[in-house]
Coordinates of C-alpha atoms in Angstrom, one line a residue:
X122 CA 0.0 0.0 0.0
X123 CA 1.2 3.5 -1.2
X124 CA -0.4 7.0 0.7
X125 CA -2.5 8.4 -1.7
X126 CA -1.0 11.8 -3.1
X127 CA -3.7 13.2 -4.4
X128 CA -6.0 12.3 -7.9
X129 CA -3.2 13.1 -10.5
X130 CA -3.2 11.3 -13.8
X131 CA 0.3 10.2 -13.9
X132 CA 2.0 12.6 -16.3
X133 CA 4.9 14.5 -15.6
X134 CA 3.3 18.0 -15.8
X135 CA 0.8 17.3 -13.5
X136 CA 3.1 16.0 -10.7
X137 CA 4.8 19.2 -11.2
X138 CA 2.1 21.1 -11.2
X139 CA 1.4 19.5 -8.1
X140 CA 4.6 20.2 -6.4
X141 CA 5.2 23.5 -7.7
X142 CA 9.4 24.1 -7.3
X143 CA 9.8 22.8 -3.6
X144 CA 11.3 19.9 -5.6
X145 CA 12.9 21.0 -7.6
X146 CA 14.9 23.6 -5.5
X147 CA 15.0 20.3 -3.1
X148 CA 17.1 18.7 -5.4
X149 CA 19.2 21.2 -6.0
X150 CA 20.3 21.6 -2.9
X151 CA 20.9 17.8 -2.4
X152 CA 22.8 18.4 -5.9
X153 CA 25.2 20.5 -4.3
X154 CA 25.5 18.9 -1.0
X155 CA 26.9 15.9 -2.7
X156 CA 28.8 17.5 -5.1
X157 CA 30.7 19.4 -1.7
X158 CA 31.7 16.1 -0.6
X159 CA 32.3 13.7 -3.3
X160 CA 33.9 14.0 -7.0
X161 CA 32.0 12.2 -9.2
X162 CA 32.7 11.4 -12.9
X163 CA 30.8 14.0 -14.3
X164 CA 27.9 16.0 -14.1
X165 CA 25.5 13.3 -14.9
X166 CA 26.5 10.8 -12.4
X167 CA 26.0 13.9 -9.7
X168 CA 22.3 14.1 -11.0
X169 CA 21.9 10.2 -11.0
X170 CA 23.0 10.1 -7.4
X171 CA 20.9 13.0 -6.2
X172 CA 18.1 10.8 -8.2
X173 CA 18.8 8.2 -6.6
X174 CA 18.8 9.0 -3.0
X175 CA 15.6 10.7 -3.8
X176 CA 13.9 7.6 -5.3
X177 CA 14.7 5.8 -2.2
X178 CA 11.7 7.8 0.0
X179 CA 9.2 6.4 -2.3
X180 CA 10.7 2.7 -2.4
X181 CA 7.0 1.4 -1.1
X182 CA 5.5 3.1 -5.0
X183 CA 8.5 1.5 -6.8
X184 CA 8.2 -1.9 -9.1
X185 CA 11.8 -1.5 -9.5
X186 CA 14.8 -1.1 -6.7
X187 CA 17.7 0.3 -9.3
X188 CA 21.2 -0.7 -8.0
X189 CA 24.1 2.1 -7.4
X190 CA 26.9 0.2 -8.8
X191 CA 30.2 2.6 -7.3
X192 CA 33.0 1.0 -8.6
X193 CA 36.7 2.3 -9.2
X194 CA 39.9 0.7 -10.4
X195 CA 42.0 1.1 -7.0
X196 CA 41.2 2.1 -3.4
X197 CA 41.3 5.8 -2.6
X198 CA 38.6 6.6 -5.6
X199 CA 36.4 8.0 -3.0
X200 CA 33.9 4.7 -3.1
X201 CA 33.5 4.9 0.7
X202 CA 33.0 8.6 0.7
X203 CA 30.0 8.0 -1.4
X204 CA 28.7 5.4 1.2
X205 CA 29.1 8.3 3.7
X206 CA 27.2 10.3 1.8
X207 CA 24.2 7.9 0.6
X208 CA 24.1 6.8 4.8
X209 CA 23.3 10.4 5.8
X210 CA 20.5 11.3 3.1
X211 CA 18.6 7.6 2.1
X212 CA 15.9 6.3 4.0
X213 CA 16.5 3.9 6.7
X214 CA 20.4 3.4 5.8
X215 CA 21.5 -0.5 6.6
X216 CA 25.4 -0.1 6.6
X217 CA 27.4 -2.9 6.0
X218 CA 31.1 -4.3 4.7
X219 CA 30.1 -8.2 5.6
X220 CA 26.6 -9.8 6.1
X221 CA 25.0 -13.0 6.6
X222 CA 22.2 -13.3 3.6
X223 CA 20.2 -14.4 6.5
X224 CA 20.4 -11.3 8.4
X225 CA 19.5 -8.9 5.6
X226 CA 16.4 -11.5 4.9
X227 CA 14.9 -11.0 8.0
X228 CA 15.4 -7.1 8.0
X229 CA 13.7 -6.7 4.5
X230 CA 10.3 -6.3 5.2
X231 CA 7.1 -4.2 3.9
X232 CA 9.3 -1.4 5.0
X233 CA 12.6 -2.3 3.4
X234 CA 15.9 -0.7 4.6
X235 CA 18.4 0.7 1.6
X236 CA 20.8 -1.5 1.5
X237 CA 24.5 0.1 1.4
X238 CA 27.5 -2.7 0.9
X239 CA 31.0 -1.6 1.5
X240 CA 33.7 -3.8 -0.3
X241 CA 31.4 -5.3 -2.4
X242 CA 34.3 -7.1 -4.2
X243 CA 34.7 -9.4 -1.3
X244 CA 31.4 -10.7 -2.0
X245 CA 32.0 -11.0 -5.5
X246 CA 35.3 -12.0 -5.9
X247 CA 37.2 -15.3 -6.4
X248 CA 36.9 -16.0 -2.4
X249 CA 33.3 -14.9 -1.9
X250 CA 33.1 -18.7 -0.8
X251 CA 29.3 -19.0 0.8
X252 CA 27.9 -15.5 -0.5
X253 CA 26.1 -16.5 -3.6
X254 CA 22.5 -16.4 -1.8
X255 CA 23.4 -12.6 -1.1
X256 CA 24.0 -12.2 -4.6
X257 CA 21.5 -14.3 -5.6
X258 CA 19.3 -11.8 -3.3
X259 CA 20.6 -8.5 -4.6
X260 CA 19.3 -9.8 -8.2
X261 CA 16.2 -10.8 -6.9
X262 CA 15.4 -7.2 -5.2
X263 CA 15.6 -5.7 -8.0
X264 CA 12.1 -6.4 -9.0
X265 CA 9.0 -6.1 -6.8
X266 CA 7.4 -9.6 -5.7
X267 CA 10.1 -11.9 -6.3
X268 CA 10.3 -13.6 -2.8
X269 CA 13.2 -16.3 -1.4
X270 CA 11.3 -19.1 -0.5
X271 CA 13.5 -21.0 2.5
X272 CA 12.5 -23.7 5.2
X273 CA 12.2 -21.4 8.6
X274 CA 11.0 -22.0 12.3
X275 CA 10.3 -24.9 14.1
X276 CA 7.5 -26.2 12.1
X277 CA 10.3 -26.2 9.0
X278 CA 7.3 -24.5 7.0
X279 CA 8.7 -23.5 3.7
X280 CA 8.5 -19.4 4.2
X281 CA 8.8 -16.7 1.6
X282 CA 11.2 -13.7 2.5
X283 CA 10.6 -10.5 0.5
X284 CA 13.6 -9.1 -1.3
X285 CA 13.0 -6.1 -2.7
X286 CA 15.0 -3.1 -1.4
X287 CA 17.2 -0.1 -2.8
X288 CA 21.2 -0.6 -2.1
X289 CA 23.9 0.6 -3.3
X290 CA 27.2 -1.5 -3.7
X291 CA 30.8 0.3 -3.8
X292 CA 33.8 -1.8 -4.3
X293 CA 37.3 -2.2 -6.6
X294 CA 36.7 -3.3 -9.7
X295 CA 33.2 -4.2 -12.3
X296 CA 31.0 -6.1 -9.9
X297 CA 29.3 -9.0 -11.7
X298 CA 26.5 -8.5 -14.8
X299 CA 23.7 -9.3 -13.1
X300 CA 24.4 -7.1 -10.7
X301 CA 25.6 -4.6 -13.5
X302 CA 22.8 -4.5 -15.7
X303 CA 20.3 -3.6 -13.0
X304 CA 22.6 -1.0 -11.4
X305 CA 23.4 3.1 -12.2
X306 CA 27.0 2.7 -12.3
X307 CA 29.6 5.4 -10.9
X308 CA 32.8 5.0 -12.2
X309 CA 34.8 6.8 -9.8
X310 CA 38.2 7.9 -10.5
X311 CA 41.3 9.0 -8.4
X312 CA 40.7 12.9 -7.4
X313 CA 43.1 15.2 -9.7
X314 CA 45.3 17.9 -7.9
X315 CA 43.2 20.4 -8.6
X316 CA 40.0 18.8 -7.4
X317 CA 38.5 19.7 -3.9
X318 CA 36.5 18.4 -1.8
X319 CA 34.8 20.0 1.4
X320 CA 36.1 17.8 4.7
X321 CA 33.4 15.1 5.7
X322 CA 33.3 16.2 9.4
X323 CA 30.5 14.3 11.5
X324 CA 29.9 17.5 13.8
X325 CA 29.2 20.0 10.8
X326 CA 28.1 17.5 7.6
X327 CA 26.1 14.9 9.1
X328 CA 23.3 17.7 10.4
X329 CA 23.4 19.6 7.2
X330 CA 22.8 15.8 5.1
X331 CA 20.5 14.9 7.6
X332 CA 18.2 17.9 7.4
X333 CA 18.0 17.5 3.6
X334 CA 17.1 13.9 4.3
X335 CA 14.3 15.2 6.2
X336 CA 12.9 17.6 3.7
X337 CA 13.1 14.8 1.0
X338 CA 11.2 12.5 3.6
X339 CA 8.5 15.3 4.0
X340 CA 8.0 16.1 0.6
X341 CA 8.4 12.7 -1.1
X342 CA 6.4 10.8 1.4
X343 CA 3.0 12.4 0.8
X344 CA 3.4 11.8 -3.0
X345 CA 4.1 8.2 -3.1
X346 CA 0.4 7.6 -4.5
X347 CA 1.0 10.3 -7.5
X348 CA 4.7 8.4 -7.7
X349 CA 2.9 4.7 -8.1
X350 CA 0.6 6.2 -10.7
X351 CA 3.4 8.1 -12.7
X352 CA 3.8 6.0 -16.0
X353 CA 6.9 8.1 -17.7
X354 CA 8.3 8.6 -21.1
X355 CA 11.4 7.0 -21.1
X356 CA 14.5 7.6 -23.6
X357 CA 15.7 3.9 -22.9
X358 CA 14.1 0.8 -22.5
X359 CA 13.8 -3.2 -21.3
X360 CA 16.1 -3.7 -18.4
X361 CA 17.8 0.2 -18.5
X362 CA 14.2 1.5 -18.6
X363 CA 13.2 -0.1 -15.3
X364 CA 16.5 0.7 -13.7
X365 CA 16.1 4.2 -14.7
X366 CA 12.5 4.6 -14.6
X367 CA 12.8 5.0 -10.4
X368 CA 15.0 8.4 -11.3
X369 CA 12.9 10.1 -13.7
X370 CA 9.8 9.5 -11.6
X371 CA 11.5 11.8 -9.1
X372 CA 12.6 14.2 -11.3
X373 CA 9.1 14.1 -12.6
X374 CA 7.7 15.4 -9.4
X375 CA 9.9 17.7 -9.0
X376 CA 9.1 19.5 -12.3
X377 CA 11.4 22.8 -13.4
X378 CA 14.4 21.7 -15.4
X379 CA 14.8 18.1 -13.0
X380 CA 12.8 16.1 -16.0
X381 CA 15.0 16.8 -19.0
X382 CA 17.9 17.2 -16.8
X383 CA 17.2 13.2 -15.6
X384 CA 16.4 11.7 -19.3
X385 CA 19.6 13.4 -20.4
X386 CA 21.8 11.7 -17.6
X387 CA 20.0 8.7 -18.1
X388 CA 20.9 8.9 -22.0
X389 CA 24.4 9.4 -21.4
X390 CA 25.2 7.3 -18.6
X391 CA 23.7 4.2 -20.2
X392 CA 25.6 5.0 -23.8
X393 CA 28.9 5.0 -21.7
X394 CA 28.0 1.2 -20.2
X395 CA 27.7 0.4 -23.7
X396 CA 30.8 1.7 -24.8
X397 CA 32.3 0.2 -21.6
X398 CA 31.3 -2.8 -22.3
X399 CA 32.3 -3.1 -25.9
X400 CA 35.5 -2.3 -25.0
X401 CA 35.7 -4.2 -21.9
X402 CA 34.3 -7.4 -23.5
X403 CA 36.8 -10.4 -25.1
X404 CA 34.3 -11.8 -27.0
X405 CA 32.7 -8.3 -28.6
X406 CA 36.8 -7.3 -29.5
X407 CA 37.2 -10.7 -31.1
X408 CA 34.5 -10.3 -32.8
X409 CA 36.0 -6.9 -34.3
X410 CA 39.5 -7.6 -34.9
X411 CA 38.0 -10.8 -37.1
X412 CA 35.6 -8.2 -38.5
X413 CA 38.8 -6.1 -39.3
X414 CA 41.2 -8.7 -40.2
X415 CA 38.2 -9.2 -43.0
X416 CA 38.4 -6.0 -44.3
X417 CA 42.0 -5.8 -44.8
X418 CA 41.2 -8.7 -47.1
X419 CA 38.9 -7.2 -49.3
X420 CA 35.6 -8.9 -47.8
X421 CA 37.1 -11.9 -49.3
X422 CA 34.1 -14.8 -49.1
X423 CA 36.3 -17.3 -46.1
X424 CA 39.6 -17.1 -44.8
X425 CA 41.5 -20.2 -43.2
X426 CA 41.7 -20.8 -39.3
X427 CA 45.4 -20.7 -39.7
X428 CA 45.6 -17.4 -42.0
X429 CA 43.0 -15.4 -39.5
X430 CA 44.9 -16.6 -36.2
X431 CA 48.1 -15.5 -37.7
X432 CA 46.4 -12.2 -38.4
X433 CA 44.7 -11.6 -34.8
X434 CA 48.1 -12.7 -33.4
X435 CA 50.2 -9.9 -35.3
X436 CA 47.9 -7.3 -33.8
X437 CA 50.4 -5.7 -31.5
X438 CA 47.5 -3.8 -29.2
X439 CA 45.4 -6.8 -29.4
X440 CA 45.5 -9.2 -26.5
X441 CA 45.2 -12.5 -29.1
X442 CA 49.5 -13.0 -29.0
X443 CA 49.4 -13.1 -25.1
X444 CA 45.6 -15.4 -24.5
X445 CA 46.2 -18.3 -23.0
X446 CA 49.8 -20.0 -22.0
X447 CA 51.2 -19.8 -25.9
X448 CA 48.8 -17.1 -27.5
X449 CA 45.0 -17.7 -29.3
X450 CA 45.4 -20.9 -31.0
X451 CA 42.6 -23.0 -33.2
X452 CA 41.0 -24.5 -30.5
X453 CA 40.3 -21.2 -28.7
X454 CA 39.2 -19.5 -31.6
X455 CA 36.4 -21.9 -32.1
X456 CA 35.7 -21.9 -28.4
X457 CA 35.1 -17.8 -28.1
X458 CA 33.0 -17.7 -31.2
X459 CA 31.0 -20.7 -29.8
X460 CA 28.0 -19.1 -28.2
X461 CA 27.5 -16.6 -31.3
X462 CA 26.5 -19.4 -33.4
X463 CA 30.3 -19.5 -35.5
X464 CA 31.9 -22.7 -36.3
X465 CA 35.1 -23.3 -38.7
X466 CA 34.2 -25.6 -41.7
X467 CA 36.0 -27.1 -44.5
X468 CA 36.0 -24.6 -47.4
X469 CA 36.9 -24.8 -51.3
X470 CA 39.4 -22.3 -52.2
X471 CA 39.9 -20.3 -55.5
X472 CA 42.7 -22.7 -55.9
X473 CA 41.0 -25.9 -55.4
X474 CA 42.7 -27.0 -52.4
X475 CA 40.3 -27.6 -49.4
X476 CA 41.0 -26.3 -45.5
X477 CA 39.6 -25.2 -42.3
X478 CA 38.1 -22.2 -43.0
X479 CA 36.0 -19.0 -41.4
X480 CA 32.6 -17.8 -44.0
X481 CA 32.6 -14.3 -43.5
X482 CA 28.7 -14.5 -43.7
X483 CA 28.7 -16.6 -40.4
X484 CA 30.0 -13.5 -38.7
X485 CA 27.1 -10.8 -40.0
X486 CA 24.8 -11.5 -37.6
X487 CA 27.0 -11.4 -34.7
X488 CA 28.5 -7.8 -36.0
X489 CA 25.4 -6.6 -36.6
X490 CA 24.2 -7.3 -32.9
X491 CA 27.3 -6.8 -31.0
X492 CA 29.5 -4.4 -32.8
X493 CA 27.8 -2.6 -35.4
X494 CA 29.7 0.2 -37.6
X495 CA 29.5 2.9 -35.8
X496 CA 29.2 4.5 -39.0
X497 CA 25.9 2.9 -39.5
X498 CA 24.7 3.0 -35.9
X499 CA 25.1 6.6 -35.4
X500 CA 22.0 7.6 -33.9
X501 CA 19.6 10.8 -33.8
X502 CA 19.7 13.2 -31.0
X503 CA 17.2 11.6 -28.8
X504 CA 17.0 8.6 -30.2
X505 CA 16.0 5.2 -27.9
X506 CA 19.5 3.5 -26.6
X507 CA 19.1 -0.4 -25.7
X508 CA 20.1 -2.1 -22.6
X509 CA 24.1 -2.2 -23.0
X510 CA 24.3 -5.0 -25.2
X511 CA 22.2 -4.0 -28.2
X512 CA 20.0 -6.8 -29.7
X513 CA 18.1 -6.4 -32.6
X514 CA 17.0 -3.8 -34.7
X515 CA 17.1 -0.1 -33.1
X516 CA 14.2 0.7 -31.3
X517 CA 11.7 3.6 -32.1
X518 CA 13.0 7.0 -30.7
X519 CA 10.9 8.3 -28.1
X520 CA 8.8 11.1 -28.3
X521 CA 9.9 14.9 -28.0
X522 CA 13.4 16.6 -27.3
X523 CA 16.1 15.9 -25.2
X524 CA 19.3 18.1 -24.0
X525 CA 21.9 15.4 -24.1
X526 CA 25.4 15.6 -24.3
X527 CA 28.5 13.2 -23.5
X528 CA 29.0 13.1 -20.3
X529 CA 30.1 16.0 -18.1
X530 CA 28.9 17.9 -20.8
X531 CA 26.2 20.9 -21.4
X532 CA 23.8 18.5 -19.6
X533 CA 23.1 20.8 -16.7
X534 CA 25.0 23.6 -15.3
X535 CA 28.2 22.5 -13.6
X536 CA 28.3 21.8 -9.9
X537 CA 31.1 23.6 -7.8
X538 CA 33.1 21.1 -6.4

């Protein structure tokens, strides 16, 4: 159950209408409270996070629980600093470095907690051990009503726990995909010499976060009913759009220039996963160094195993000459191309002479989907971005106009950090 805000329709103008600019001047505050304390990687990861805090005062209107993914390459990135931040402005913080899935069970309830894991690598990582029904739980509360059903009390009754709750997860390195793909990811960075921060002092910050954590809490509270109503025009979609959707029901509410401000964020923060993750992926860079390799020979209809191996191999910046103990060999080739539907087969030459070969019409698909052109993918201002891995045809571009940008660009006016 949701408190009723009122009898809005569930369009954006309305809620603004609604809340006139408390909200919006709400969130700019927040905006520049966190941006005192924290550098993040540009100006639309500052709006996400102000979002996101936000969002988490209306969790019981939500269907969706997005994920704050803070991830940076070493320690010192300021992931922690973010933590102290998020603890001091969410609603009903749970805190924690190292948890028993059991304990965090039991405390999500009608009335969930958000969820904030420090050194969320050591849950992750290659000596996690026992940890996989937290992780498996963390998928799971993503989505409304998707309950973990164990055997509890002394009756051993089979007993559903609820799982849905905000959290955000901070740690060194990508956390995994599943966790990924459902999250808004900040990838922090090392601060620069000329980037300041204000000192996180508990005597002078915590009062100044908390009281904005009370405003939110009085203003977001009485328009969770308007917030489960609000249907909103999204510039993503599928698993992005439900992620996302949280965000830009707040900005929403708070009317002013919070709505276009949010879509843009949420247009250039999900175009840099993709990028991230095409360049970050083994199988997507296989797939165009072969693409390339083809190209250098004119398109040609096949090339052998041993002709395209020798090719990816003499690619100095590639990784192929280093994969494995002795570099990519046959039986790796065959074994990365596997789950794209790519097999070697014998193949009649020009020449006459048989051999192992690649059809470069096996790989088509696979480009098309995974790495398209970029000149033929370019798309509109505006236009609909998938999910991070694109599949399919492009979707339809949503309606209206959109001030997007790269990120840390003319997005929004800049923060003073």
């Amino acid at each position: 159950m949701v408190p009723d805000g009122g009898s809005g329709t569930g369009g954006p103008a309305r809620a603004s209408d609604e809340t006139g600019d408390e909200g919006a001047v709400l969130l700019d505050d927040l905006r520049a409270a966190i941006g005192r304390y924290v550098v993040l990687p540009s100006d639309e990861a500052l709006t996400a996070v102000t979002l996101w805090v936000a969002a988490s005062h209306i969790q019981p209107a939500l269907q969706h629980a997005p994920r704050l993914a803070v991830v940076g390459p070493t320690k010192g990135c300021g992931k922690s600093r973010v933590l102290d931040v998020l603890y001091e402005t969410v609603h009903q913080p749970m805190m924690t470095v190292n948890t028993s899935p059991a304990v965090v069970f039991r405390i999500i309830g009608k009335n969930p907690p958000t969820l904030l894991v420090d050194e969320a690598d050591t849950i992750f990582g290659p000596k996690a051990g026992d940890k996989e029904d937290l992780r498996g739980l963390l998928n799971a509360g993503h989505q409304r009503n998707r309950p973990a059903w164990r055997i509890s009390g002394p009756e051993h009754k089979p007993t559903a726990f609820p799982t849905f709750a905000m959290a955000a997860l901070a740690g060194i390195g990508d956390l995994p995909d599943t966790i990924m793909d459902r999250a808004v990811v900040l990838r922090m960075q090392k601060r620069k010499p000329g980037e300041k921060v204000a000192a996180f002092r508990s005597r002078h910050s915590v009062p100044e976060l908390n009281a904005l954590r009370d405003r939110l809490a009085a203003w977001l509270t009485l328009l969770r009913g308007t917030a489960h109503r609000l249907v909103p025009p999204m510039p993503v979609e599928d698993r992005a759009a439900d992620t996302w959707e949280p965000l830009v029901i707040v900005a929403d509410l708070a009317g002013g220039h919070w709505p276009s401000r949010a879509r843009a964020a949420c247009l250039a923060m999900t175009r840099n996963e993709v990028v991230q993750d095409e360049q970050t992926t083994l199988k997507t860079r296989l797939l165009r160094d072969i693409r390339r390799v083809f190209e250098q020979q004119g398109d040609t209809e096949a090339l052998r195993s041993h002709d395209l191996l020798a090719a990816l191999i003499q690619d100095a910046e590639a990784p192929w000459a280093e994969y494995g103990t002795k570099g990519l060999n046959a039986y790796h080739l065959a074994n990365l191309l596997r789950d794209f539907g790519i097999s070697p087969a014998n193949h009649r030459f020009e020449n006459g002479r048989q051999a192992k070969a690649y059809a470069r019409n096996q790989f088509l698909d696979a480009w098309a989907r995974y790495c398209p052109d970029p000149a033929q993918s370019t798309r509109a201002v505006g236009e609909t971005v998938p999910a991070r891995r694109p599949r399919g045809k492009p979707p339809a571009p949503p309606s209206g106009t959109l001030p997007i940008g790269p990120p840390g660009g003319p997005a929004g006016p800049r923060p003073t950090r």
